[in-house]
Short mmCIF file of C-alpha atoms and ligand atoms in Angstrom, two decimals:
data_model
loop_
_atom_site.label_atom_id
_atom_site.label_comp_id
_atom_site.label_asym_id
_atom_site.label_seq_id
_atom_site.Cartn_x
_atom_site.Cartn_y
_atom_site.Cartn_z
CA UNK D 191 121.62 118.09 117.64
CA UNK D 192 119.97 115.22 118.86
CA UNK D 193 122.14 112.42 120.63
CA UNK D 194 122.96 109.98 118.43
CA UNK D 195 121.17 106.54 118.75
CA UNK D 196 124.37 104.45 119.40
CA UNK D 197 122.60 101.13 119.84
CA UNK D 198 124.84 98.43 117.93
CA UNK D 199 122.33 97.22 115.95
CA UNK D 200 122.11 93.65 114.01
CA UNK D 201 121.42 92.85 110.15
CA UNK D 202 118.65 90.57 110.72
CA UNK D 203 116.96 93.21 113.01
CA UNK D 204 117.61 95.52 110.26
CA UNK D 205 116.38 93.36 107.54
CA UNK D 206 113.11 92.21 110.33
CA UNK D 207 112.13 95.83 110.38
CA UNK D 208 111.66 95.67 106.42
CA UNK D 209 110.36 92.60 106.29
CA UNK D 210 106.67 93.42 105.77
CA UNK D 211 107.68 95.90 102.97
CA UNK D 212 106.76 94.96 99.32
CA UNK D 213 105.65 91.43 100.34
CA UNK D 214 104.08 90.08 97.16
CA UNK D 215 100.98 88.26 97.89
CA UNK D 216 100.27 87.40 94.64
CA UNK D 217 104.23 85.67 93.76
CA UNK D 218 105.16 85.55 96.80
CA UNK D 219 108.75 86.81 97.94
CA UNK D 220 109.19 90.70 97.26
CA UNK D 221 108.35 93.08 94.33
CA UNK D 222 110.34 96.45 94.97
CA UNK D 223 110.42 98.28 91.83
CA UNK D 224 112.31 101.10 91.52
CA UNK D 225 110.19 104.61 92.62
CA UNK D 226 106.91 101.71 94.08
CA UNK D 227 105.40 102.59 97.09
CA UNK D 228 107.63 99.76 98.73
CA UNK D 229 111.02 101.41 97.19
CA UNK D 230 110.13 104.50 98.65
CA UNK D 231 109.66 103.45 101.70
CA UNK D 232 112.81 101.45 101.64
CA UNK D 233 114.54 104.54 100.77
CA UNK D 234 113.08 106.32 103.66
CA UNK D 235 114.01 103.55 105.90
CA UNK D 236 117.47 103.58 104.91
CA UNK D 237 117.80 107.50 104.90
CA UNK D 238 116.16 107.40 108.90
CA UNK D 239 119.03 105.06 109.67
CA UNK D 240 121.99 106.77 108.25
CA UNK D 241 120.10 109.85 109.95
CA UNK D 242 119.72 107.77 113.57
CA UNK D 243 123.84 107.29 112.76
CA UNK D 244 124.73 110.94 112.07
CA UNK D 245 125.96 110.06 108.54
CA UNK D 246 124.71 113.07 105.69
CA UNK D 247 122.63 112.01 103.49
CA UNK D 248 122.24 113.05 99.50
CA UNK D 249 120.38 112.08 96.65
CA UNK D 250 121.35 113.23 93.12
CA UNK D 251 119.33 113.57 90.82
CA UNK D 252 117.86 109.94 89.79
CA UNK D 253 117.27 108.99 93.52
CA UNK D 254 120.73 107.15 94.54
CA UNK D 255 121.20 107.88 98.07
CA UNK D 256 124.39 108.37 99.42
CA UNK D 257 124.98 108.81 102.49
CA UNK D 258 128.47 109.86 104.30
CA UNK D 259 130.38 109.15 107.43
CA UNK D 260 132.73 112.23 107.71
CA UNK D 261 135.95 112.41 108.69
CA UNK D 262 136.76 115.38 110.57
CA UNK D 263 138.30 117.63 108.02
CA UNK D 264 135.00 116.63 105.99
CA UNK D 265 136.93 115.88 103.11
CA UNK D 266 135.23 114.04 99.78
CA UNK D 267 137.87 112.71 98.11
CA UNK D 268 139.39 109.32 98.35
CA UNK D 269 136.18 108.07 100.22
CA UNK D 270 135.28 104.26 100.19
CA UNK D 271 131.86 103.30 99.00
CA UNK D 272 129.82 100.55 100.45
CA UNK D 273 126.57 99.58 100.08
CA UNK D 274 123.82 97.87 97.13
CA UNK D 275 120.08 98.65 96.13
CA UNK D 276 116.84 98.65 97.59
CA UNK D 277 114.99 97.61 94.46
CA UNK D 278 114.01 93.78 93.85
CA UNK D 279 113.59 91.24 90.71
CA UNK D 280 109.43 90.32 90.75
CA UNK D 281 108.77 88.29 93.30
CA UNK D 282 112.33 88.01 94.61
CA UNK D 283 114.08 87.44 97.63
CA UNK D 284 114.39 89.59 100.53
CA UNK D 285 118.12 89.76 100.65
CA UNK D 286 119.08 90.77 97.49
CA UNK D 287 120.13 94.28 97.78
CA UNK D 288 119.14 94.84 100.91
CA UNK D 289 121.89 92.61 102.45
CA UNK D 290 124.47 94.76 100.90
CA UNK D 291 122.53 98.14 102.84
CA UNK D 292 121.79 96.59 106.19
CA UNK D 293 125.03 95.08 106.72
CA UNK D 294 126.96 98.67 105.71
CA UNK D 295 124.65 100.47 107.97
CA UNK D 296 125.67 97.70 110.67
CA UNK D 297 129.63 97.90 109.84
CA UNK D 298 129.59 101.58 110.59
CA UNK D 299 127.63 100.79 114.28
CA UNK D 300 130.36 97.81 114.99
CA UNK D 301 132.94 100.32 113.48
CA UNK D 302 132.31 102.76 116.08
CA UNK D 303 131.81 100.13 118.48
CA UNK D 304 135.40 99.14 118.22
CA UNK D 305 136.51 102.99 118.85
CA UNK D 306 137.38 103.44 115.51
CA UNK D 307 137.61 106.75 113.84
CA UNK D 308 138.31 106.61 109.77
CA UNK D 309 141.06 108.75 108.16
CA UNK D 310 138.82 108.75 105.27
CA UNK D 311 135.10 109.25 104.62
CA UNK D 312 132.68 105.89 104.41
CA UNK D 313 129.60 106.18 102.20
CA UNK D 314 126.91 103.93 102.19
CA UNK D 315 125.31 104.26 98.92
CA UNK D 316 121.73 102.77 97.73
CA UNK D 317 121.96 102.85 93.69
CA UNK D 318 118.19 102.76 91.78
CA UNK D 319 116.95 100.02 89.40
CA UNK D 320 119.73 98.02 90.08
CA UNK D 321 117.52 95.02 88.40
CA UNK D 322 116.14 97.17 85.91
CA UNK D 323 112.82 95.28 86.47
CA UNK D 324 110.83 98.58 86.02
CA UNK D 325 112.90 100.41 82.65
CA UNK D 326 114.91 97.33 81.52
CA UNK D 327 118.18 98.66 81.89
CA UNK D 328 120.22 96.78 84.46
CA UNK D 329 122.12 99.04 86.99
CA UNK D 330 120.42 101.77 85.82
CA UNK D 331 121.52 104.34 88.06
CA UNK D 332 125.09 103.15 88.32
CA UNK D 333 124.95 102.95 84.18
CA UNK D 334 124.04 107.03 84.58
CA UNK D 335 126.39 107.64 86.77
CA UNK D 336 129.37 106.06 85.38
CA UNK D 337 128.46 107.33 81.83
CA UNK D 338 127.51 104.03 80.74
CA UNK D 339 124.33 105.09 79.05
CA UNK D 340 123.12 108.39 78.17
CA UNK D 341 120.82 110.62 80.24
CA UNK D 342 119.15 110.76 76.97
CA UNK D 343 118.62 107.01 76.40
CA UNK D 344 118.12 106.86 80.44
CA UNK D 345 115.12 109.56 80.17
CA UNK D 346 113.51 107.80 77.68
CA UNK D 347 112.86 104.72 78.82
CA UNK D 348 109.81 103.43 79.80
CA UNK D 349 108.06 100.90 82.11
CA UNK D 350 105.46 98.14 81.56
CA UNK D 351 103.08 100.69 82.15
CA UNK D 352 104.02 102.96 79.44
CA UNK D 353 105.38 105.72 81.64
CA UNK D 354 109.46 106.81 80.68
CA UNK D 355 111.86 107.21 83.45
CA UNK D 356 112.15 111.04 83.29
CA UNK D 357 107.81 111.35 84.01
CA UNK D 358 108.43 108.60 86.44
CA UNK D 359 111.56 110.65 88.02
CA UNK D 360 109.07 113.80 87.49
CA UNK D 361 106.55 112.86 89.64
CA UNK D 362 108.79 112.19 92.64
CA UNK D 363 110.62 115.32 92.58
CA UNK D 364 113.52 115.47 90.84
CA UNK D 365 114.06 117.24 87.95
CA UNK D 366 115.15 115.01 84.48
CA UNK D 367 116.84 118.05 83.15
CA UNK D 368 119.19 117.63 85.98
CA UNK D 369 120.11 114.34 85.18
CA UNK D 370 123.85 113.90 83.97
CA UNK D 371 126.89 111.60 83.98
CA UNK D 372 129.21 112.26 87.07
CA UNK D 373 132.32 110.29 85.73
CA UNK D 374 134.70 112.27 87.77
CA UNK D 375 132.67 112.62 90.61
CA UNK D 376 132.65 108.40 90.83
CA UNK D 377 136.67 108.39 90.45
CA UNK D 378 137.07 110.44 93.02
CA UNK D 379 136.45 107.58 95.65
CA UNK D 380 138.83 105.41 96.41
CA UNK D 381 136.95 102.14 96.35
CA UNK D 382 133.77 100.26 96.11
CA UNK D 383 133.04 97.80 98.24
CA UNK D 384 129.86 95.38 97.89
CA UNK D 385 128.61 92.63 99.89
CA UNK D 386 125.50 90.57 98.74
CA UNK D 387 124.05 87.41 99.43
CA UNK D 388 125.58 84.59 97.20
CA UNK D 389 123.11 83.48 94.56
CA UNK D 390 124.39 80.28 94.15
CA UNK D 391 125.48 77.15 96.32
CA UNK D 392 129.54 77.84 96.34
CA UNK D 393 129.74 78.85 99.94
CA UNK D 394 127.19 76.00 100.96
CA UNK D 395 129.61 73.34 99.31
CA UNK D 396 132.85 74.99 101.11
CA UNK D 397 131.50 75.33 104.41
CA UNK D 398 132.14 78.85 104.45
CA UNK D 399 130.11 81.45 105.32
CA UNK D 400 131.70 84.58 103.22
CA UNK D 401 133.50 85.10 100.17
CA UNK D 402 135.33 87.39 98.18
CA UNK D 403 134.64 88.19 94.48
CA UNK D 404 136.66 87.79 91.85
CA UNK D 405 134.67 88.42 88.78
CA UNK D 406 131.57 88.66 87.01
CA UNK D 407 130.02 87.00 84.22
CA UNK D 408 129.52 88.97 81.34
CA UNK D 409 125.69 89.73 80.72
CA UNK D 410 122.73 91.62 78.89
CA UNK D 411 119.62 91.60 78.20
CA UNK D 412 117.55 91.57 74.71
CA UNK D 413 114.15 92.39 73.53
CA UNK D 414 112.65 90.23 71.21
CA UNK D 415 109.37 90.97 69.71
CA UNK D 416 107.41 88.76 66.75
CA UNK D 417 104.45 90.39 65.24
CA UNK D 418 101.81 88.14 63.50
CA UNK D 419 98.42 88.92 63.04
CA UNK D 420 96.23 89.32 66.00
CA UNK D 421 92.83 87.13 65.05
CA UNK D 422 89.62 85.19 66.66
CA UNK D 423 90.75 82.28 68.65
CA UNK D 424 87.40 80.17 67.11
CA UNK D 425 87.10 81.83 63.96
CA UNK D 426 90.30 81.07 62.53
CA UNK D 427 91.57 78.27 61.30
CA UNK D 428 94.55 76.32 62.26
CA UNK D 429 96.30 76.81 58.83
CA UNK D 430 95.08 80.50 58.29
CA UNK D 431 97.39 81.49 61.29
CA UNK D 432 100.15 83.94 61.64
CA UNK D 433 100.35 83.27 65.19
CA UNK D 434 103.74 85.12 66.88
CA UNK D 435 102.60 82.95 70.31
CA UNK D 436 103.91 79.83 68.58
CA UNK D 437 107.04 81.65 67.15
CA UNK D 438 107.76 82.52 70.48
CA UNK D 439 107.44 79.41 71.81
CA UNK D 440 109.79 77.64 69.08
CA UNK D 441 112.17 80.65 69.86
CA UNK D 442 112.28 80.23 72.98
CA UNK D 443 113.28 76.10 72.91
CA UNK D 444 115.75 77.42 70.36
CA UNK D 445 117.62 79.67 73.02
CA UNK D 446 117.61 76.64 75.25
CA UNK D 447 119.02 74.76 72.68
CA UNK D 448 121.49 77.13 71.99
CA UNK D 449 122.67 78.07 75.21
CA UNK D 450 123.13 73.96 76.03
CA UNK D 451 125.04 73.69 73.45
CA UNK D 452 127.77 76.13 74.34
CA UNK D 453 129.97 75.83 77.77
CA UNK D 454 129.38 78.13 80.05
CA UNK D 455 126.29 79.40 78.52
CA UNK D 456 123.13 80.93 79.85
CA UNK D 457 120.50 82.30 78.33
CA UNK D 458 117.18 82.48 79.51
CA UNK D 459 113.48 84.14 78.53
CA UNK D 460 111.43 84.97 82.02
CA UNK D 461 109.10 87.70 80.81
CA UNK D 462 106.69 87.39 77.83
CA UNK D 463 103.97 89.82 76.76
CA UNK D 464 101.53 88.89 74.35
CA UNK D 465 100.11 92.07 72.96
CA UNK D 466 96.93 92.13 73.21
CA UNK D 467 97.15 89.13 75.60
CA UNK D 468 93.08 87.44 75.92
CA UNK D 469 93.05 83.59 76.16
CA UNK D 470 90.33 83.68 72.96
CA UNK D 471 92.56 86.02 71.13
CA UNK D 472 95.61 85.32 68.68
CA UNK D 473 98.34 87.63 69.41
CA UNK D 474 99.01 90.22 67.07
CA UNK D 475 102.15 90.74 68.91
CA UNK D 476 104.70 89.22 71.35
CA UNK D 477 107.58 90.90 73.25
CA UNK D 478 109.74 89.02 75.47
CA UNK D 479 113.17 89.60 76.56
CA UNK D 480 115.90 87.14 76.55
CA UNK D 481 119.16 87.28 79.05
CA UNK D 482 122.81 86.10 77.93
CA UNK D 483 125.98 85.24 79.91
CA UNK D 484 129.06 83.89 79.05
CA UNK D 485 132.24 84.57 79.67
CA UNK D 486 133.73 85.58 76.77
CA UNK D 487 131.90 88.69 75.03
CA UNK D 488 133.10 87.78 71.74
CA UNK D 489 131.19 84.38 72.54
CA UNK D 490 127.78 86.35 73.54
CA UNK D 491 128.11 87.77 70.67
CA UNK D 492 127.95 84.85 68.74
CA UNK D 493 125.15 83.04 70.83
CA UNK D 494 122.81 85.90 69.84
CA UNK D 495 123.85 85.77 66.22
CA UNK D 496 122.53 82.40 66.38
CA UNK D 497 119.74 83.28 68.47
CA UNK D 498 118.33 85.89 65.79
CA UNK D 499 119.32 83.51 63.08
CA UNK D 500 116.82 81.02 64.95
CA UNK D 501 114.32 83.78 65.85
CA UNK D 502 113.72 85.11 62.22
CA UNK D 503 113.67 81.65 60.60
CA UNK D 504 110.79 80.27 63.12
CA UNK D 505 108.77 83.82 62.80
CA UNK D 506 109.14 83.42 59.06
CA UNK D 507 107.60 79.98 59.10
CA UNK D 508 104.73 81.01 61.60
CA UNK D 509 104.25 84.14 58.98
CA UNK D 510 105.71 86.22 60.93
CA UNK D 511 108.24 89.05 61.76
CA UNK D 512 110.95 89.23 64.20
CA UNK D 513 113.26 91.97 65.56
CA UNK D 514 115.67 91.73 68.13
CA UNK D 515 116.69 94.68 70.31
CA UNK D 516 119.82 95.40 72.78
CA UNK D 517 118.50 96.61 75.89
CA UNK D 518 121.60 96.38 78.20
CA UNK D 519 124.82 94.95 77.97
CA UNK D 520 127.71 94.42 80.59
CA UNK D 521 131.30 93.20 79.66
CA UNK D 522 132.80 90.11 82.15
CA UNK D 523 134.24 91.98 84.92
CA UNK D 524 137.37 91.10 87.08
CA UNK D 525 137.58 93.28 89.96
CA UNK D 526 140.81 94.81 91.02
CA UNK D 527 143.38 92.42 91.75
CA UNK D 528 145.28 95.01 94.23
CA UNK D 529 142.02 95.68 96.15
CA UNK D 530 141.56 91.87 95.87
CA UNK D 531 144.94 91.42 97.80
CA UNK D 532 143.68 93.75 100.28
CA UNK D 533 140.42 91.92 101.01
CA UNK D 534 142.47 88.52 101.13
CA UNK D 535 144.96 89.62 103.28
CA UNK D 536 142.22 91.20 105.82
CA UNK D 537 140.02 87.47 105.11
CA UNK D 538 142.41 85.09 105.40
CA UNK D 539 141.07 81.73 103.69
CA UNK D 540 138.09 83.36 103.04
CA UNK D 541 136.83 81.38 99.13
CA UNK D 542 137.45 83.72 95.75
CA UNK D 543 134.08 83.17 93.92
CA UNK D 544 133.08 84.50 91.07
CA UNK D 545 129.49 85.29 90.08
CA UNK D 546 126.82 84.87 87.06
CA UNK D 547 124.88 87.64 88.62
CA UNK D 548 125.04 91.20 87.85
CA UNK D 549 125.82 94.16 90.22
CA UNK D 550 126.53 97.52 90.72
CA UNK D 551 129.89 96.51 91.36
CA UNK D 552 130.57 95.87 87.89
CA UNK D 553 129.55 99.33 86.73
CA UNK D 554 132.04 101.27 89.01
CA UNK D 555 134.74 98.49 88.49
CA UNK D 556 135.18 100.40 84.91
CA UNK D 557 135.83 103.50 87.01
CA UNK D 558 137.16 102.51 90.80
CA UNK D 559 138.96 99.84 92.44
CA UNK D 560 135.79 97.38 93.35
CA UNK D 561 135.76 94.21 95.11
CA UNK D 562 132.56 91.96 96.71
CA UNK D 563 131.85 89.70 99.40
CA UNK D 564 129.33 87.05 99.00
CA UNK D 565 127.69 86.05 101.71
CA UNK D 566 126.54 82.49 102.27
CA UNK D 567 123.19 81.29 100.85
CA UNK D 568 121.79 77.67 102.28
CA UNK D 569 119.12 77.26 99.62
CA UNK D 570 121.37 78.76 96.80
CA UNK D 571 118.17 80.02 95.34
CA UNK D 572 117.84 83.86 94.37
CA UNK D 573 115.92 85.87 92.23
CA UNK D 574 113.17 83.86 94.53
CA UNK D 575 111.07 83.33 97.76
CA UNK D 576 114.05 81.00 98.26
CA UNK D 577 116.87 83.24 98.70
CA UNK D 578 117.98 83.06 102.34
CA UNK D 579 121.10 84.10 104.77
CA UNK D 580 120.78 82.72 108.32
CA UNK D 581 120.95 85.04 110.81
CA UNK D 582 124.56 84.06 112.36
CA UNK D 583 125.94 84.41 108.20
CA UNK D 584 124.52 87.96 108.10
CA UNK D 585 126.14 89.15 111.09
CA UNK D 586 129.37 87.49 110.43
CA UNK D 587 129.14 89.14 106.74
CA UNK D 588 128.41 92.17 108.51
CA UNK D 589 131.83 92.19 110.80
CA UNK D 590 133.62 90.59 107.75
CA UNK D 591 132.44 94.26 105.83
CA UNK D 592 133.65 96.33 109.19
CA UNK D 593 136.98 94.52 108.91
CA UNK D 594 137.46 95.64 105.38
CA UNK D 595 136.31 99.03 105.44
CA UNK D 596 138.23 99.25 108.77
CA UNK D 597 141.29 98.47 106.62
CA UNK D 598 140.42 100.85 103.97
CA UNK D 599 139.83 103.54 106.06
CA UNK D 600 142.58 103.58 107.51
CA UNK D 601 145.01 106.56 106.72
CA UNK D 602 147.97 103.92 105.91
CA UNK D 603 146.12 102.11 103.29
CA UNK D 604 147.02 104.05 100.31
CA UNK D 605 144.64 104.24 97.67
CA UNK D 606 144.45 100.84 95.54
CA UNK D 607 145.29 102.31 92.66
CA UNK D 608 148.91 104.15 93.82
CA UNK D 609 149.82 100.47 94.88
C1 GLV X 990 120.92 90.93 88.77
O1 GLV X 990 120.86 90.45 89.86
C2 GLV X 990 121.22 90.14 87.61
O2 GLV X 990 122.15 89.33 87.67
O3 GLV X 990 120.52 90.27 86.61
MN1 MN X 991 119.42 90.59 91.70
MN1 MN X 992 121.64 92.50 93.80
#
């Protein structure tokens, strides 16, 4: 075997190798769908450093990469996870995701730079279309793996372009009849562990520069779609319309309206598609797809009762039709509060935050004992160009990650769930 490349090596030299990778000239920031040229090459820069490290890699079969730190007795169970996704929002930031990846990779060099040896296995996995910017599902691959949606449903989704996740998994090798739920293969670890840039201004305000999670928002995601009559933009007149553009429009105020009027609300619509989509042509057709958070489920609930109320009355008045569609849907998540204890104890003073953004985190966290660390962000901006982590925050995030996972894998800490 080839000696091991031992160099300790930094986040932001991890994350400055990358950094030309998906570069979106045209939004600027980063566009990393899942299975794009730019995700693939992200994968295969994050397999060559687990490989540089000696850690075994896998992939099942919808592209997660896992790759594992051994113990020596090479034992699976009760291993701690660590680790985020590759894949990016459009024209997003070049920390989501990637953070949570270069600074696991880094934890295992600083790790073994402190002569530690781990009583139980570390893997550092990379989970696909964690945005679910290419199929619409958010945390895709965690959702598959968990058994929180169907390989079925999974299989048949499909992308902007028209093209379903099972030809798109097809033409990179892997085989969709493989594809299946591996609940018991997810409990058998002993713990997730996730750090990610903070995507809001928390940590800014504190004058801290890491956190730990304590929960996350409940979300999901809706298709809307009004269908009107597609017609001449000069021909027609202004009272002959059935025009779904200004439907959408009204609909769209209406959500804002909505969501303002409820605490704790969000709702947002930041991707339209009007079908046939020429600036001299009506639109026979719009989709666009509206996000929800709140707290309470029983409260998003309501919000898109109202929001379809809204919807249909606006597309009736435009002559119109409107149909709204669940695409994904995530219950508020509170992460382990024993695992929680752990993190404190191991972070003294470190801020609890929680978050309005969603993660593979709160997938497992049905399944395993999951916990986060935010890292902080000095623009507060994500989803964005904006997003940033100074260099000195990613490194500390990165030894804050090595002190946990040095306390989880640790023979003495018992699993969080026997505590
Ligand atoms: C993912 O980052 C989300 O919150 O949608
Ligand atoms: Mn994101
Ligand atoms: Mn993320």
């Amino acid at each position: 075997m080839r000696p091991l490349d031992t160099r300790p090596y930094t986040v932001a030299g991890l994350l400055a190798e990358i950094a030309h990778i998906g570069a979106d000239r045209l939004r600027g920031g980063y566009s990393r769908p899942v299975f794009s040229a730019a995700e693939l090459e992200l994968r295969e820069w994050f397999i060559a450093h687990a490989l540089k490290r000696g850690l075994d890699v896998e992939i099942d079969a919808v592209g997660a990469i896992r790759a594992w730190w051994h113990t020596r007795t090479r034992m699976t169970r009760g291993a701690v996870l660590s680790g985020s996704h590759l894949d990016s929002v459009p024209g997003g930031g070049a920390f989501d995701g990637p953070l949570g990846i270069a600074s696991a990779l880094v934890a295992v060099d600083l790790l073994r730079a402190r002569g530690f040896e781990p009583d139980k296995p570390l893997v550092i996995a990379a989970f696909p279309e964690e945005e679910g910017s290419r199929f619409g599902v958010a945390c895709l691959g965690s959702r598959l793996l968990t058994g929180a949606i169907t390989p079925e449903r999974a299989l048949a989704l499909r992308d902007p372009d028209g093209d379903s996740f099972a030809e798109v998994l097809a033409r990179n090798g892997f085989d969709p009849r493989a594809v299946s739920s591996d609940p018991e293969g997810v409990r058998a670890f002993d713990a997730f562990v996730e750090l990610h840039v903070e995507q809001g201004r928390a940590l800014v305000d504190l004058d801290a520069p890491v956190a730990i999670g304590s929960s996350i928002l409940g979300h999901g995601r809706w298709r809307a779609r009004i269908t009107g009559e597609g017609n001449h933009a000069g021909t027609t007149l202004m009272g002959d319309r059935h025009d779904p553009m200004v439907a959408a429009a009204r609909t769209i105020s209406a959500i804002r309206d909505v969501a303002r009027a409820t605490e704790d609300a969000r709702a947002t619509v930041g991707r339209l598609q009007p079908v046939p989509g020429g600036t001299n042509v009506i639109a026979s057709r719009v989709d666009f797809w509206i996000d929800v958070r709140h707290p309470d489920d029983t409260v998003t609930a309501t919000l898109l009762e109202s929001i379809r109320n809204a919807m249909e009355l606006l597309a009736a008045e435009e002559g119109c039709h409107a149909d709204l569609t669940e695409e994904s849907f995530s219950a508020t998540t509170r992460f382990d509060p024993t695992l929680r204890r752990s993190l404190e104890e191991v972070l003294p003073g470190a801020p609890v935050l929680d978050t309005g953004a969603g993660h593979d985190a709160g997938v497992l966290a049905s399944l395993i004992p999951t916990a986060m660390l935010f890292v902080r962000n000095p623009t507060g901006v994500s989803h964005s160009p904006a997003e940033y982590t100074t260099d000195l925050d990613a490194e500390l995030g990165a030894e804050r990650l090595a002190d946990v996972l040095q306390q989880l894998l640790a023979e003495h800490a018992r699993p969080a769930y026997l505590n």
